[in-house]
């Protein structure tokens, strides 16, 4: 079977049956209206007609009817959803006549929304229309556009004479919404306790109301905004009982998953190819090192746009994940521009507009209406991703998603790209382009989005059995509730750097060039061609005096604190600090060694090396963090609470294995999972060791499936299921990666103390003389005696010693035995388990790895 199913978005659309009774739905009479409204944009007309037929033809009562019709005739939908029932379970607004329309940003979504609203009112299917959106910015933009359209005399003249409503009023929820009104509101007004007429205007009137939701991806994606979270609840509220509901978005994704209820799509690629929006050129390969170099490249792109589009004022927008990052980025950009353009801070501040929901920035939001004007000083916009929606800014010619990890889903990528797609009137032809200066690791995500490809990993799931014969293997274990305190103790380093050693060995600087040329490779969407752009990068330099000042200031502070170490007093001045000339001599000799002249200064990388070399003198004496634990009480953990775990079946080709029993059909209860699992078992292309079917009476674990990663884990489970071992144990569990039985530990990594948690891989329960023994095992490779593993071993042993003591004090008949085990110890370990030696005490068994960990 296929490890990854690959779909094209267009193949997942729900097709609306275009055959309808024209006596019940007279759509042809609206052709003149659509011609005037949409002009030559045929896709807008198609989207409107598709929506009207779906809502008003009488063929469909709810979306499930459309799904059933399509599922029977669409092999791609059948491949994506294993059953019709699975598809229905995943519908976003079930039991409603609902669908989404996916129109690329900049393709005129508002015209489609208005067209549907006017026709549904004109045909008399609804009395009023509620248009909901996520923000005041979008509400303001839609209201202005709708007022222009409703007041357009030429457009009015094309409305059929027999239309029920020819002149809809554009209102908001500050007034009562009447018949023939189109109410435009942001979702927050729905929940407003004062001033909103939503409840009075729409309660119990859902059967004659059309609800159109702009930027509908907000309804179905997670949000911190409590009102956006409730948007879906409002649409499903039985007090309103809305019958007709549509969503509109240019980003029809729930994270990376394409919506399963789209009835029309005009894709980003189509919009680019048809020159409806700008072409997009994005980074394919770039090796920018540091924020200064990145700023220089962004600045040179911006200057290039000014030269190429001189009829207007090009803008660059930088987008961050959250408000704090936007603030920091704004400060950094202003500092860079002050140095680059040699202007005052006041002058540069006027060029940079930051737009977030923070109270300090709210006054900037209305300024967006004017940023396209040549007389407006704004050249750079910094914003948080969500707040960029709803702008009609057309002069954006560079988009910079600032943090790669913050935009790692198709939804977020599509939102970011949408900020620069609109085309200015002055540059309709030839097609202009927007530069996306992304991290190069982002390029594959952009490519996947634009190529309209959806890749879905096929996964199988491991679950706890709460019923059936093997549910008896569930068990409880004890852990300890600790109160923890961290304390610092002095740490002595054997090889601390001294001033003498610095003078003797010098500082290892690198040869440097102040002016360098660097290439970045771009790819454009329209023809997938690549181009290399050369940037001239000027490395920031620091004078030797500036660096000495920095060192001297820090030395003075540390000396005053009495925390300078390893000083040769003969090198020091009267106040016992190193002489400036001594430090200068050291730096100049280090520079001379690699061919750097004093007048050239030092680039950032070499400056950092010099400061780091003085680090031993400049920092406090190092200390080690020690965790002191106070034992409170025992806590119980049940295997019944084990979280589900899933595995992409592609991993079965990469040394993973799945263990299951001959009774798997009764243990894998989910019908869709059964179908997948059956295909896995029958897949003869998988490696032999990937599929491990076992006798259900020997598989003494309370989960339906066990996954192992690589041979050591696989061999360990094989041992547990051997007849002679299985009959000696009561049951066992393989822990999940996190969150089951956690043990805290601390270890030193480089010069820092790290604190972490680990879950031992296996817990085996053995019953002997009415006494419960729990053998806890952490599996590692042979000879893996890393510092981290040494710390895990030490802390785990101490933990179980404390636990056993506590159990004994409370006269609980349990004992815990912990071992770090590697494959070369398996044979003896299981022999000792079989003959009972393992239960005699912690020290009755010791493998090679444990000896190494104690050295």
PDB file of N, CA, C and O in Angstrom, residues 330-331 334 337-338 344-354 377-378 380:
ATOM      1  N   UNK A 330      10.945  45.637  14.811  1.00  0.00           N
ATOM      2  CA  UNK A 330      10.831  47.048  14.462  1.00  0.00           C
ATOM      3  C   UNK A 330      12.034  47.834  14.968  1.00  0.00           C
ATOM      4  O   UNK A 330      12.637  48.644  14.239  1.00  0.00           O
ATOM      5  N   UNK A 331      12.426  47.592  16.215  1.00  0.00           N
ATOM      6  CA  UNK A 331      13.589  48.279  16.784  1.00  0.00           C
ATOM      7  C   UNK A 331      14.861  47.965  16.002  1.00  0.00           C
ATOM      8  O   UNK A 331      15.658  48.860  15.698  1.00  0.00           O
ATOM      9  N   UNK A 334      14.758  49.677  12.503  1.00  0.00           N
ATOM     10  CA  UNK A 334      14.992  51.120  12.618  1.00  0.00           C
ATOM     11  C   UNK A 334      16.478  51.399  12.827  1.00  0.00           C
ATOM     12  O   UNK A 334      17.057  52.282  12.182  1.00  0.00           O
ATOM     13  N   UNK A 337      18.290  50.910   9.509  1.00  0.00           N
ATOM     14  CA  UNK A 337      18.015  51.953   8.525  1.00  0.00           C
ATOM     15  C   UNK A 337      18.677  53.273   8.899  1.00  0.00           C
ATOM     16  O   UNK A 337      19.091  54.036   8.019  1.00  0.00           O
ATOM     17  N   UNK A 338      18.787  53.562  10.199  1.00  0.00           N
ATOM     18  CA  UNK A 338      19.483  54.786  10.635  1.00  0.00           C
ATOM     19  C   UNK A 338      20.926  54.757  10.151  1.00  0.00           C
ATOM     20  O   UNK A 338      21.446  55.754   9.606  1.00  0.00           O
ATOM     21  N   UNK A 344      18.013  60.714  10.781  1.00  0.00           N
ATOM     22  CA  UNK A 344      17.694  60.734  12.210  1.00  0.00           C
ATOM     23  C   UNK A 344      16.697  59.632  12.551  1.00  0.00           C
ATOM     24  O   UNK A 344      15.978  59.130  11.668  1.00  0.00           O
ATOM     25  N   UNK A 345      16.630  59.327  13.820  1.00  0.00           N
ATOM     26  CA  UNK A 345      15.681  58.303  14.256  1.00  0.00           C
ATOM     27  C   UNK A 345      14.255  58.728  13.964  1.00  0.00           C
ATOM     28  O   UNK A 345      13.416  57.903  13.546  1.00  0.00           O
ATOM     29  N   UNK A 346      13.944  60.002  14.149  1.00  0.00           N
ATOM     30  CA  UNK A 346      12.591  60.502  13.880  1.00  0.00           C
ATOM     31  C   UNK A 346      12.206  60.295  12.420  1.00  0.00           C
ATOM     32  O   UNK A 346      11.081  59.880  12.108  1.00  0.00           O
ATOM     33  N   UNK A 347      13.149  60.575  11.513  1.00  0.00           N
ATOM     34  CA  UNK A 347      12.873  60.411  10.085  1.00  0.00           C
ATOM     35  C   UNK A 347      12.636  58.941   9.723  1.00  0.00           C
ATOM     36  O   UNK A 347      11.739  58.616   8.930  1.00  0.00           O
ATOM     37  N   UNK A 348      13.457  58.059  10.286  1.00  0.00           N
ATOM     38  CA  UNK A 348      13.323  56.627   9.987  1.00  0.00           C
ATOM     39  C   UNK A 348      12.039  56.061  10.599  1.00  0.00           C
ATOM     40  O   UNK A 348      11.345  55.243   9.973  1.00  0.00           O
ATOM     41  N   UNK A 349      11.705  56.515  11.810  1.00  0.00           N
ATOM     42  CA  UNK A 349      10.480  56.031  12.469  1.00  0.00           C
ATOM     43  C   UNK A 349       9.251  56.293  11.603  1.00  0.00           C
ATOM     44  O   UNK A 349       8.300  55.508  11.596  1.00  0.00           O
ATOM     45  N   UNK A 350       9.263  57.381  10.843  1.00  0.00           N
ATOM     46  CA  UNK A 350       8.130  57.693   9.972  1.00  0.00           C
ATOM     47  C   UNK A 350       8.016  56.697   8.814  1.00  0.00           C
ATOM     48  O   UNK A 350       6.938  56.511   8.257  1.00  0.00           O
ATOM     49  N   UNK A 351       9.142  56.088   8.447  1.00  0.00           N
ATOM     50  CA  UNK A 351       9.147  55.127   7.335  1.00  0.00           C
ATOM     51  C   UNK A 351       8.638  53.744   7.750  1.00  0.00           C
ATOM     52  O   UNK A 351       8.229  52.957   6.902  1.00  0.00           O
ATOM     53  N   UNK A 352       8.689  53.431   9.044  1.00  0.00           N
ATOM     54  CA  UNK A 352       8.390  52.080   9.534  1.00  0.00           C
ATOM     55  C   UNK A 352       7.079  52.095  10.307  1.00  0.00           C
ATOM     56  O   UNK A 352       6.964  52.746  11.344  1.00  0.00           O
ATOM     57  N   UNK A 353       6.086  51.365   9.804  1.00  0.00           N
ATOM     58  CA  UNK A 353       4.770  51.294  10.441  1.00  0.00           C
ATOM     59  C   UNK A 353       4.581  49.908  11.045  1.00  0.00           C
ATOM     60  O   UNK A 353       4.651  48.901  10.334  1.00  0.00           O
ATOM     61  N   UNK A 354       4.355  49.855  12.346  1.00  0.00           N
ATOM     62  CA  UNK A 354       4.111  48.570  13.004  1.00  0.00           C
ATOM     63  C   UNK A 354       2.622  48.461  13.297  1.00  0.00           C
ATOM     64  O   UNK A 354       2.008  49.360  13.865  1.00  0.00           O
ATOM     65  N   UNK A 377       4.738  58.683   4.125  1.00  0.00           N
ATOM     66  CA  UNK A 377       6.155  58.350   4.323  1.00  0.00           C
ATOM     67  C   UNK A 377       6.441  56.863   4.521  1.00  0.00           C
ATOM     68  O   UNK A 377       7.599  56.448   4.477  1.00  0.00           O
ATOM     69  N   UNK A 378       5.403  56.037   4.726  1.00  0.00           N
ATOM     70  CA  UNK A 378       5.613  54.620   5.041  1.00  0.00           C
ATOM     71  C   UNK A 378       6.274  53.873   3.884  1.00  0.00           C
ATOM     72  O   UNK A 378       5.816  53.936   2.741  1.00  0.00           O
ATOM     73  N   UNK A 380       8.040  50.696   5.037  1.00  0.00           N
ATOM     74  CA  UNK A 380       8.191  49.374   5.651  1.00  0.00           C
ATOM     75  C   UNK A 380       7.023  49.136   6.603  1.00  0.00           C
ATOM     76  O   UNK A 380       6.685  50.003   7.399  1.00  0.00           O
TER      77      UNK A 380
END
